[in-house]
GROMACS .gro file of C-alpha atoms in nm:
model
  426
    1MET     CA    1   2.045  -1.396   2.084
    2THR     CA    2   2.063  -1.728   2.235
    3ALA     CA    3   1.697  -1.670   2.312
    4GLU     CA    4   1.573  -1.571   2.017
    5LEU     CA    5   1.802  -1.839   1.831
    6GLY     CA    6   1.633  -2.063   2.018
    7GLY     CA    7   1.278  -1.915   1.934
    8ALA     CA    8   1.333  -1.960   1.534
    9SER     CA    9   1.486  -2.286   1.615
   10ALA     CA   10   1.148  -2.378   1.770
   11LEU     CA   11   1.035  -2.223   1.468
   12GLY     CA   12   1.189  -2.427   1.206
   13ASP     CA   13   1.113  -2.767   1.370
   14ARG     CA   14   0.743  -2.623   1.270
   15ILE     CA   15   0.849  -2.591   0.979
   16VAL     CA   16   1.019  -2.941   0.879
   17ASP     CA   17   0.679  -3.121   1.043
   18LEU     CA   18   0.531  -2.919   0.756
   19PHE     CA   19   0.736  -3.143   0.461
   20PRO     CA   20   0.755  -3.488   0.321
   21PRO     CA   21   0.960  -3.670   0.547
   22ASP     CA   22   1.239  -3.816   0.303
   23TRP     CA   23   1.308  -3.495   0.178
   24SER     CA   24   1.633  -3.272   0.280
   25ARG     CA   25   1.662  -3.095   0.570
   26SER     CA   26   1.949  -2.782   0.443
   27PRO     CA   27   2.065  -2.567   0.662
   28PHE     CA   28   2.001  -2.200   0.525
   29TRP     CA   29   2.373  -2.131   0.588
   30SER     CA   30   2.441  -2.455   0.365
   31VAL     CA   31   2.256  -2.335   0.031
   32TYR     CA   32   2.277  -1.927   0.115
   33ARG     CA   33   2.637  -1.690   0.211
   34ARG     CA   34   2.609  -1.350   0.299
   35VAL     CA   35   2.752  -1.130   0.009
   36LYS     CA   36   2.818  -0.751   0.027
   37ARG     CA   37   2.925  -0.617  -0.302
   38VAL     CA   38   3.002  -0.315  -0.373
   39SER     CA   39   2.806  -0.110  -0.637
   40SER     CA   40   3.009   0.086  -0.920
   41GLY     CA   41   2.677   0.389  -0.878
   42ASN     CA   42   2.618   0.324  -1.228
   43GLU     CA   43   2.408  -0.025  -1.201
   44VAL     CA   44   1.988  -0.053  -1.199
   45LEU     CA   45   1.804   0.058  -0.912
   46LEU     CA   46   1.640  -0.272  -0.773
   47SER     CA   47   1.367  -0.300  -0.490
   48VAL     CA   48   1.151  -0.562  -0.376
   49TYR     CA   49   0.787  -0.686  -0.372
   50ARG     CA   50   0.578  -0.920  -0.196
   51ASP     CA   51   0.357  -0.946  -0.455
   52HIS     CA   52   0.614  -0.933  -0.775
   53GLY     CA   53   0.996  -1.021  -0.666
   54VAL     CA   54   1.310  -0.828  -0.771
   55VAL     CA   55   1.189  -0.585  -1.016
   56ARG     CA   56   1.327  -0.210  -1.144
   57LYS     CA   57   1.269   0.025  -0.888
   58SER     CA   58   1.135   0.278  -1.207
   59ASP     CA   59   0.856   0.056  -1.358
   60ARG     CA   60   0.678   0.051  -1.050
   61ASP     CA   61   0.507   0.387  -0.960
   62ASP     CA   62   0.382   0.308  -0.592
   63ASN     CA   63   0.713   0.296  -0.417
   64PHE     CA   64   0.755   0.631  -0.230
   65ASN     CA   65   1.085   0.576  -0.117
   66LYS     CA   66   1.366   0.808  -0.195
   67ALA     CA   67   1.675   0.628  -0.299
   68SER     CA   68   2.016   0.817  -0.147
   69ASP     CA   69   2.204   1.084  -0.367
   70ASP     CA   70   2.510   0.855  -0.294
   71LEU     CA   71   2.448   0.485  -0.365
   72SER     CA   72   2.776   0.426  -0.354
   73LEU     CA   73   2.688   0.209  -0.048
   74TYR     CA   74   2.441   0.042  -0.282
   75GLN     CA   75   2.491  -0.358  -0.270
   76ARG     CA   76   2.498  -0.537  -0.628
   77VAL     CA   77   2.286  -0.842  -0.707
   78SER     CA   78   2.304  -1.048  -0.938
   79LYS     CA   79   2.040  -1.306  -1.092
   80ASN     CA   80   1.928  -1.597  -0.890
   81ASP     CA   81   2.114  -1.424  -0.562
   82LEU     CA   82   1.816  -1.385  -0.246
   83VAL     CA   83   1.740  -1.078  -0.196
   84ILE     CA   84   1.578  -0.971   0.175
   85ASN     CA   85   1.402  -0.667   0.261
   86LYS     CA   86   1.486  -0.653   0.630
   87MET     CA   87   1.195  -0.484   0.763
   88LYS     CA   88   0.971  -0.605   0.549
   89ALA     CA   89   1.029  -1.018   0.515
   90TRP     CA   90   0.735  -1.035   0.759
   91GLN     CA   91   0.519  -0.922   0.477
   92GLY     CA   92   0.688  -1.160   0.219
   93SER     CA   93   0.962  -0.910   0.086
   94VAL     CA   94   1.170  -1.168  -0.007
   95ALA     CA   95   1.274  -1.279  -0.361
   96ILE     CA   96   1.541  -1.451  -0.566
   97SER     CA   97   1.582  -1.217  -0.828
   98THR     CA   98   1.609  -1.200  -1.180
   99LEU     CA   99   1.819  -0.903  -1.257
  100ASP     CA  100   2.112  -0.785  -1.222
  101GLY     CA  101   2.135  -0.439  -1.067
  102ILE     CA  102   2.164  -0.237  -0.657
  103VAL     CA  103   1.954  -0.219  -0.368
  104SER     CA  104   1.953  -0.037  -0.115
  105PRO     CA  105   2.178  -0.113   0.249
  106ALA     CA  106   1.923  -0.196   0.420
  107TYR     CA  107   1.913  -0.484   0.215
  108PHE     CA  108   2.029  -0.906   0.305
  109VAL     CA  109   2.129  -1.046  -0.015
  110PHE     CA  110   2.246  -1.372   0.003
  111GLU     CA  111   2.422  -1.537  -0.267
  112GLU     CA  112   2.346  -1.958  -0.368
  113THR     CA  113   2.613  -2.163  -0.252
  114SER     CA  114   2.464  -2.505  -0.363
  115VAL     CA  115   2.258  -2.612  -0.665
  116THR     CA  116   1.889  -2.530  -0.673
  117ASP     CA  117   1.628  -2.482  -0.869
  118PRO     CA  118   1.576  -2.113  -0.846
  119THR     CA  119   1.246  -2.048  -0.971
  120PHE     CA  120   1.196  -2.372  -0.690
  121MET     CA  121   1.348  -2.128  -0.431
  122HIS     CA  122   1.193  -1.857  -0.487
  123TYR     CA  123   0.796  -2.046  -0.433
  124LEU     CA  124   0.995  -2.143  -0.182
  125LEU     CA  125   1.124  -1.842   0.025
  126ARG     CA  126   0.839  -1.656   0.003
  127SER     CA  127   0.567  -1.930   0.105
  128ASP     CA  128   0.334  -1.889   0.390
  129PRO     CA  129   0.523  -2.135   0.599
  130TYR     CA  130   0.888  -1.898   0.576
  131VAL     CA  131   0.687  -1.567   0.564
  132ALA     CA  132   0.527  -1.679   0.895
  133ALA     CA  133   0.869  -1.788   1.039
  134TYR     CA  134   1.031  -1.451   0.946
  135ARG     CA  135   0.708  -1.279   1.119
  136ALA     CA  136   0.788  -1.514   1.406
  137ALA     CA  137   1.200  -1.399   1.418
  138SER     CA  138   1.117  -1.002   1.322
  139LYS     CA  139   1.176  -0.809   1.619
  140GLY     CA  140   1.091  -0.400   1.667
  141ILE     CA  141   0.819  -0.157   1.832
  142ARG     CA  142   0.546  -0.148   1.590
  143PRO     CA  143   0.485  -0.373   1.242
  144ASN     CA  144   0.665  -0.095   1.005
  145GLN     CA  145   1.014  -0.123   1.231
  146TRP     CA  146   1.012  -0.509   1.243
  147ASP     CA  147   1.370  -0.606   1.147
  148LEU     CA  148   1.481  -0.937   1.078
  149ASP     CA  149   1.800  -1.063   1.258
  150PRO     CA  150   2.024  -1.225   0.902
  151ASP     CA  151   2.197  -1.457   1.256
  152VAL     CA  152   1.838  -1.627   1.264
  153LEU     CA  153   1.820  -1.728   0.955
  154ARG     CA  154   2.116  -1.940   1.035
  155VAL     CA  155   1.895  -2.196   1.208
  156LEU     CA  156   1.614  -2.211   0.974
  157PRO     CA  157   1.574  -2.510   0.773
  158LEU     CA  158   1.546  -2.588   0.357
  159CYS     CA  159   1.341  -2.844   0.320
  160LEU     CA  160   1.437  -2.972   0.040
  161PRO     CA  161   1.379  -3.246  -0.268
  162SER     CA  162   1.549  -3.370  -0.566
  163VAL     CA  163   1.664  -3.101  -0.812
  164ASP     CA  164   1.477  -3.290  -1.041
  165LYS     CA  165   1.150  -3.261  -0.819
  166GLN     CA  166   1.218  -2.860  -0.776
  167SER     CA  167   1.207  -2.810  -1.148
  168GLU     CA  168   0.901  -3.015  -1.163
  169ILE     CA  169   0.735  -2.828  -0.852
  170ALA     CA  170   0.839  -2.511  -1.038
  171ARG     CA  171   0.713  -2.550  -1.348
  172PHE     CA  172   0.330  -2.675  -1.217
  173LEU     CA  173   0.360  -2.323  -0.998
  174ASP     CA  174   0.482  -2.110  -1.320
  175CYS     CA  175   0.185  -2.265  -1.546
  176GLU     CA  176  -0.105  -2.276  -1.263
  177THR     CA  177  -0.004  -1.917  -1.143
  178ALA     CA  178   0.085  -1.721  -1.464
  179GLU     CA  179  -0.321  -1.805  -1.530
  180ILE     CA  180  -0.414  -1.641  -1.155
  181ASP     CA  181  -0.197  -1.409  -1.230
  182ALA     CA  182  -0.348  -1.298  -1.543
  183PHE     CA  183  -0.692  -1.268  -1.410
  184ILE     CA  184  -0.532  -1.064  -1.137
  185ARG     CA  185  -0.401  -0.785  -1.410
  186GLU     CA  186  -0.775  -0.839  -1.569
  187GLN     CA  187  -0.929  -0.747  -1.220
  188GLU     CA  188  -0.637  -0.432  -1.168
  189GLU     CA  189  -0.699  -0.319  -1.470
  190LEU     CA  190  -1.069  -0.308  -1.421
  191ILE     CA  191  -0.993  -0.140  -1.067
  192ALA     CA  192  -0.766   0.122  -1.272
  193LEU     CA  193  -1.009   0.184  -1.523
  194LEU     CA  194  -1.357   0.216  -1.262
  195ARG     CA  195  -1.116   0.467  -1.017
  196GLU     CA  196  -1.023   0.666  -1.329
  197ARG     CA  197  -1.402   0.707  -1.484
  198ARG     CA  198  -1.471   0.788  -1.050
  199ALA     CA  199  -1.218   1.061  -1.065
  200ALA     CA  200  -1.324   1.217  -1.424
  201SER     CA  201  -1.681   1.197  -1.339
  202ILE     CA  202  -1.618   1.395  -1.003
  203SER     CA  203  -1.413   1.629  -1.230
  204HIS     CA  204  -1.672   1.693  -1.446
  205ALA     CA  205  -1.898   1.713  -1.204
  206VAL     CA  206  -1.750   2.010  -0.939
  207THR     CA  207  -1.642   2.181  -1.240
  208LYS     CA  208  -1.895   2.223  -1.490
  209GLY     CA  209  -2.192   2.143  -1.360
  210LEU     CA  210  -2.482   1.911  -1.431
  211ASP     CA  211  -2.668   2.149  -1.748
  212PRO     CA  212  -2.458   2.075  -2.068
  213LYS     CA  213  -2.610   2.379  -2.190
  214ALA     CA  214  -2.481   2.657  -1.919
  215PHE     CA  215  -2.296   2.973  -2.041
  216MET     CA  216  -2.001   2.890  -1.950
  217LYS     CA  217  -1.709   3.144  -1.793
  218ASP     CA  218  -1.383   3.125  -1.801
  219SER     CA  219  -1.243   3.072  -1.436
  220GLY     CA  220  -0.852   3.186  -1.502
  221VAL     CA  221  -0.693   2.844  -1.262
  222ALA     CA  222  -0.618   2.602  -1.503
  223TRP     CA  223  -0.733   2.273  -1.242
  224ILE     CA  224  -1.078   2.382  -1.261
  225GLY     CA  225  -1.111   2.583  -1.646
  226GLU     CA  226  -1.422   2.739  -1.799
  227VAL     CA  227  -1.744   2.705  -1.531
  228PRO     CA  228  -2.036   2.813  -1.525
  229VAL     CA  229  -2.163   3.218  -1.578
  230LYS     CA  230  -2.346   3.165  -1.287
  231TRP     CA  231  -2.068   3.004  -1.052
  232ASP     CA  232  -1.798   3.216  -0.778
  233CYS     CA  233  -1.416   3.082  -0.803
  234ILE     CA  234  -1.276   3.179  -0.465
  235PRO     CA  235  -1.042   3.113  -0.204
  236LEU     CA  236  -1.153   2.848   0.022
  237LYS     CA  237  -1.015   3.007   0.340
  238TRP     CA  238  -1.314   3.257   0.266
  239ILE     CA  239  -1.612   2.908   0.255
  240ALA     CA  240  -1.411   2.743   0.548
  241ARG     CA  241  -1.249   2.662   0.888
  242LEU     CA  242  -0.986   2.418   0.843
  243LYS     CA  243  -0.885   2.232   1.181
  244THR     CA  244  -0.515   2.079   1.207
  245GLY     CA  245  -0.567   1.789   1.443
  246GLY     CA  246  -0.335   1.651   1.700
  247THR     CA  247  -0.231   1.377   1.936
  248PRO     CA  248  -0.322   1.334   2.318
  249LYS     CA  249   0.022   1.375   2.502
  250THR     CA  250  -0.028   1.076   2.769
  251PRO     CA  251  -0.168   0.744   2.748
  252GLU     CA  252  -0.455   0.819   2.970
  253GLY     CA  253  -0.584   1.075   2.656
  254PHE     CA  254  -0.632   0.711   2.417
  255SER     CA  255  -0.895   0.446   2.548
  256GLY     CA  256  -0.890   0.128   2.453
  257GLU     CA  257  -1.227   0.092   2.396
  258PRO     CA  258  -1.461   0.280   2.114
  259GLY     CA  259  -1.523   0.673   2.245
  260PHE     CA  260  -1.435   0.965   2.095
  261PRO     CA  261  -1.329   0.882   1.744
  262TRP     CA  262  -0.956   0.948   1.642
  263ILE     CA  263  -0.908   0.931   1.245
  264ARG     CA  264  -0.563   0.868   1.102
  265PRO     CA  265  -0.424   0.879   0.734
  266GLU     CA  266  -0.518   0.527   0.718
  267ASP     CA  267  -0.875   0.558   0.828
  268LEU     CA  268  -0.929   0.756   0.503
  269ASP     CA  269  -1.220   0.608   0.291
  270THR     CA  270  -1.170   0.764  -0.024
  271SER     CA  271  -1.444   0.593  -0.171
  272GLY     CA  272  -1.676   0.893  -0.043
  273ALA     CA  273  -1.832   0.642   0.207
  274GLU     CA  274  -1.757   0.748   0.583
  275SER     CA  275  -1.378   0.708   0.706
  276ILE     CA  276  -1.429   0.529   1.032
  277ALA     CA  277  -1.216   0.561   1.321
  278SER     CA  278  -0.916   0.266   1.400
  279ARG     CA  279  -0.842   0.437   1.741
  280TRP     CA  280  -1.024   0.640   2.033
  281ILE     CA  281  -0.926   0.893   2.242
  282SER     CA  282  -1.069   0.948   2.618
  283ALA     CA  283  -1.229   1.227   2.774
  284VAL     CA  284  -0.890   1.353   2.883
  285GLY     CA  285  -0.801   1.322   2.499
  286ALA     CA  286  -1.062   1.509   2.349
  287ALA     CA  287  -0.963   1.773   2.601
  288GLU     CA  288  -0.713   1.812   2.421
  289LEU     CA  289  -0.740   1.825   2.085
  290ARG     CA  290  -1.022   2.040   1.874
  291GLN     CA  291  -1.333   1.835   1.742
  292ALA     CA  292  -1.393   1.802   1.375
  293ASN     CA  293  -1.773   1.920   1.310
  294ALA     CA  294  -2.023   1.668   1.120
  295GLY     CA  295  -2.003   1.655   0.752
  296ALA     CA  296  -1.637   1.791   0.766
  297THR     CA  297  -1.395   1.635   0.493
  298LEU     CA  298  -1.095   1.522   0.645
  299LEU     CA  299  -0.757   1.592   0.418
  300CYS     CA  300  -0.449   1.392   0.493
  301ALA     CA  301  -0.165   1.741   0.492
  302ILE     CA  302   0.183   1.548   0.483
  303GLY     CA  303   0.403   1.278   0.288
  304ALA     CA  304   0.291   1.080   0.029
  305SER     CA  305  -0.089   1.038   0.111
  306LEU     CA  306  -0.122   1.444   0.135
  307GLY     CA  307  -0.444   1.556  -0.017
  308LYS     CA  308  -0.593   1.171   0.066
  309ALA     CA  309  -0.961   1.299   0.139
  310GLY     CA  310  -1.218   1.098   0.341
  311TYR     CA  311  -1.595   1.206   0.502
  312SER     CA  312  -1.684   1.209   0.816
  313LYS     CA  313  -2.074   1.198   0.912
  314GLN     CA  314  -2.038   1.235   1.237
  315PRO     CA  315  -1.780   1.448   1.452
  316VAL     CA  316  -1.448   1.345   1.520
  317TYR     CA  317  -1.105   1.446   1.624
  318THR     CA  318  -0.766   1.353   1.367
  319ASN     CA  319  -0.424   1.351   1.472
  320GLN     CA  320  -0.205   1.611   1.357
  321GLN     CA  321  -0.135   1.504   1.010
  322ILE     CA  322  -0.511   1.573   0.891
  323THR     CA  323  -0.672   1.884   0.832
  324ALA     CA  324  -1.047   1.892   0.876
  325VAL     CA  325  -1.227   2.121   0.633
  326GLU     CA  326  -1.540   2.266   0.745
  327ALA     CA  327  -1.702   2.442   0.444
  328ARG     CA  328  -2.025   2.680   0.387
  329GLY     CA  329  -2.250   2.450   0.233
  330ASN     CA  330  -2.357   2.148   0.138
  331PRO     CA  331  -2.031   1.888   0.309
  332ARG     CA  332  -2.056   1.646   0.017
  333TYR     CA  333  -2.033   1.915  -0.300
  334VAL     CA  334  -1.716   2.015  -0.049
  335TYR     CA  335  -1.596   1.680  -0.058
  336TYR     CA  336  -1.628   1.563  -0.435
  337MET     CA  337  -1.446   1.920  -0.476
  338LEU     CA  338  -1.163   1.814  -0.249
  339VAL     CA  339  -1.112   1.483  -0.446
  340ALA     CA  340  -1.116   1.616  -0.794
  341ALA     CA  341  -0.840   1.912  -0.586
  342ARG     CA  342  -0.561   1.690  -0.526
  343GLU     CA  343  -0.290   1.738  -0.787
  344SER     CA  344  -0.353   2.118  -0.714
  345ILE     CA  345  -0.367   2.108  -0.381
  346VAL     CA  346  -0.058   1.868  -0.348
  347SER     CA  347   0.140   2.105  -0.638
  348LEU     CA  348   0.103   2.412  -0.340
  349SER     CA  349   0.276   2.167  -0.051
  350VAL     CA  350   0.623   2.197   0.030
  351GLY     CA  351   0.911   2.031   0.101
  352ASN     CA  352   1.054   1.739  -0.142
  353THR     CA  353   1.104   1.382   0.087
  354MET     CA  354   0.798   1.472   0.350
  355PRO     CA  355   0.574   1.766   0.137
  356ILE     CA  356   0.321   1.938   0.357
  357ILE     CA  357   0.058   2.143   0.319
  358ASN     CA  358   0.011   2.395   0.631
  359ASN     CA  359  -0.356   2.600   0.634
  360ASP     CA  360  -0.227   2.876   0.475
  361ARG     CA  361  -0.135   2.718   0.174
  362LEU     CA  362  -0.454   2.482   0.159
  363GLY     CA  363  -0.652   2.790   0.218
  364SER     CA  364  -0.526   2.990  -0.022
  365LEU     CA  365  -0.673   2.715  -0.315
  366VAL     CA  366  -0.906   2.818  -0.539
  367VAL     CA  367  -1.230   2.632  -0.569
  368PRO     CA  368  -1.497   2.702  -0.758
  369VAL     CA  369  -1.859   2.728  -0.581
  370PRO     CA  370  -2.200   2.713  -0.736
  371PRO     CA  371  -2.521   2.821  -0.561
  372LEU     CA  372  -2.630   2.612  -0.273
  373GLN     CA  373  -2.892   2.415  -0.511
  374GLU     CA  374  -2.667   2.348  -0.746
  375GLN     CA  375  -2.451   2.269  -0.465
  376ASP     CA  376  -2.733   1.993  -0.397
  377GLU     CA  377  -2.813   1.896  -0.702
  378ILE     CA  378  -2.468   1.790  -0.822
  379ALA     CA  379  -2.431   1.603  -0.431
  380ARG     CA  380  -2.672   1.377  -0.494
  381GLU     CA  381  -2.579   1.305  -0.833
  382LEU     CA  382  -2.244   1.220  -0.773
  383ASP     CA  383  -2.421   1.025  -0.415
  384PHE     CA  384  -2.557   0.792  -0.703
  385GLY     CA  385  -2.307   0.742  -1.012
  386MET     CA  386  -2.020   0.699  -0.747
  387ASP     CA  387  -2.215   0.425  -0.528
  388GLU     CA  388  -2.278   0.208  -0.864
  389ILE     CA  389  -1.859   0.235  -0.977
  390ASN     CA  390  -1.740   0.181  -0.590
  391ARG     CA  391  -1.959  -0.116  -0.596
  392ALA     CA  392  -1.819  -0.253  -0.851
  393ILE     CA  393  -1.461  -0.210  -0.730
  394VAL     CA  394  -1.547  -0.347  -0.442
  395ASP     CA  395  -1.635  -0.669  -0.631
  396ALA     CA  396  -1.324  -0.668  -0.863
  397GLU     CA  397  -1.119  -0.622  -0.511
  398LYS     CA  398  -1.232  -0.910  -0.373
  399ALA     CA  399  -1.176  -1.113  -0.664
  400VAL     CA  400  -0.850  -0.997  -0.658
  401ALA     CA  401  -0.802  -1.080  -0.253
  402LEU     CA  402  -0.936  -1.441  -0.307
  403SER     CA  403  -0.721  -1.446  -0.604
  404ARG     CA  404  -0.404  -1.405  -0.415
  405GLU     CA  405  -0.509  -1.631  -0.111
  406ARG     CA  406  -0.584  -1.914  -0.386
  407ARG     CA  407  -0.253  -1.856  -0.569
  408SER     CA  408  -0.079  -1.827  -0.223
  409ALA     CA  409  -0.233  -2.175  -0.041
  410LEU     CA  410  -0.155  -2.309  -0.432
  411ILE     CA  411   0.186  -2.247  -0.402
  412SER     CA  412   0.251  -2.326  -0.023
  413ALA     CA  413   0.090  -2.680  -0.068
  414ALA     CA  414   0.312  -2.737  -0.404
  415VAL     CA  415   0.622  -2.634  -0.179
  416THR     CA  416   0.548  -2.887   0.108
  417GLY     CA  417   0.450  -3.131  -0.129
  418LYS     CA  418   0.108  -3.173  -0.026
  419ILE     CA  419  -0.041  -3.194  -0.369
  420ARG     CA  420   0.131  -3.340  -0.699
  421ALA     CA  421   0.271  -3.162  -0.928
  422ARG     CA  422   0.082  -3.251  -1.257
  423ASN     CA  423   0.173  -3.037  -1.577
  424LYS     CA  424  -0.156  -3.008  -1.760
  425GLY     CA  425  -0.169  -3.305  -2.024
  426GLU     CA  426  -0.026  -3.546  -1.752
   0.00000   0.00000   0.00000
């Protein structure tokens, strides 16, 4: 621990150098005291987000961490408490709470012991200099298992101007970031609408075809509905070979430079573009695994990403979380068809905390199969239409990323005194 605290002390020195010399240097422990308040089990469950701060867990649909059935060990949080997710502090999951509620036992909760402006402290403790310090002080084997020792905070300085100046900076940032946040929300709403449009276009094309005058019949399958009379609706296993991937058993099975591409769920590109491997395996590793052919749909078969589909233009290997679907017919049509079937694929899975679908259950999925010529036409139409939508999504995502970078830079500059906090009209 001595060595770790020494390293944190060096980080503290670097933080101090970023702030005006006339600002006070207060030890973290002199401003905040760690508390462990007992929960009654009836309070609102809260989470800490890098981008949103402390929010009600029920207000977000992107938090897949399941709360414990027994909430008695959860910690009570009061308004103006500092809350830190110790395993994600390095990402910026640190915030001053504006809510009362409870958080996981894995969080740190601190109450204020001296007078500060809570809004300023919220900006300060989430600013780039402090997030960099949390990142450097967190330890672990893999990033998603990094852990911040609370004792490291003991030697981190809080560089603070007067409370009046804190409030002035907080008001300035509230005003400036509100405009940026409004723009980000607009772009995120646009992205959501584009994705809905993409999903609806894919679903309609792969279940109804392109001819609006085609005679229809009832498929007898809820997710498909009516299909053109010339189409078949049959189990996926009748037209496809399903291959589950794996992980090389020895370090020699991996390659440090481009070799045999090895796809994991995080590599799957849901836009329909080719999924590109971020890791490679050697000839030794390739000998242990089954190769997926070019044109396979790569389908995540476990966890929160279950049903997520990518496409492979070349032969690849995958890890055990991915099933490669090698189907007869047009491979692009098959890809789009499985994208449209995601909810039905999830419904066939088993398990609550970690849903999973095996090849037998996946193979039982009933899918629409048009004549090959229609598959080709649908695939061409969707490739063209999705390319336009995907470009619009990428443009909006870039705008969001740049806005967040600007927001982060503005906050860091303001809380470190690099720019004068002036409200509009001054």
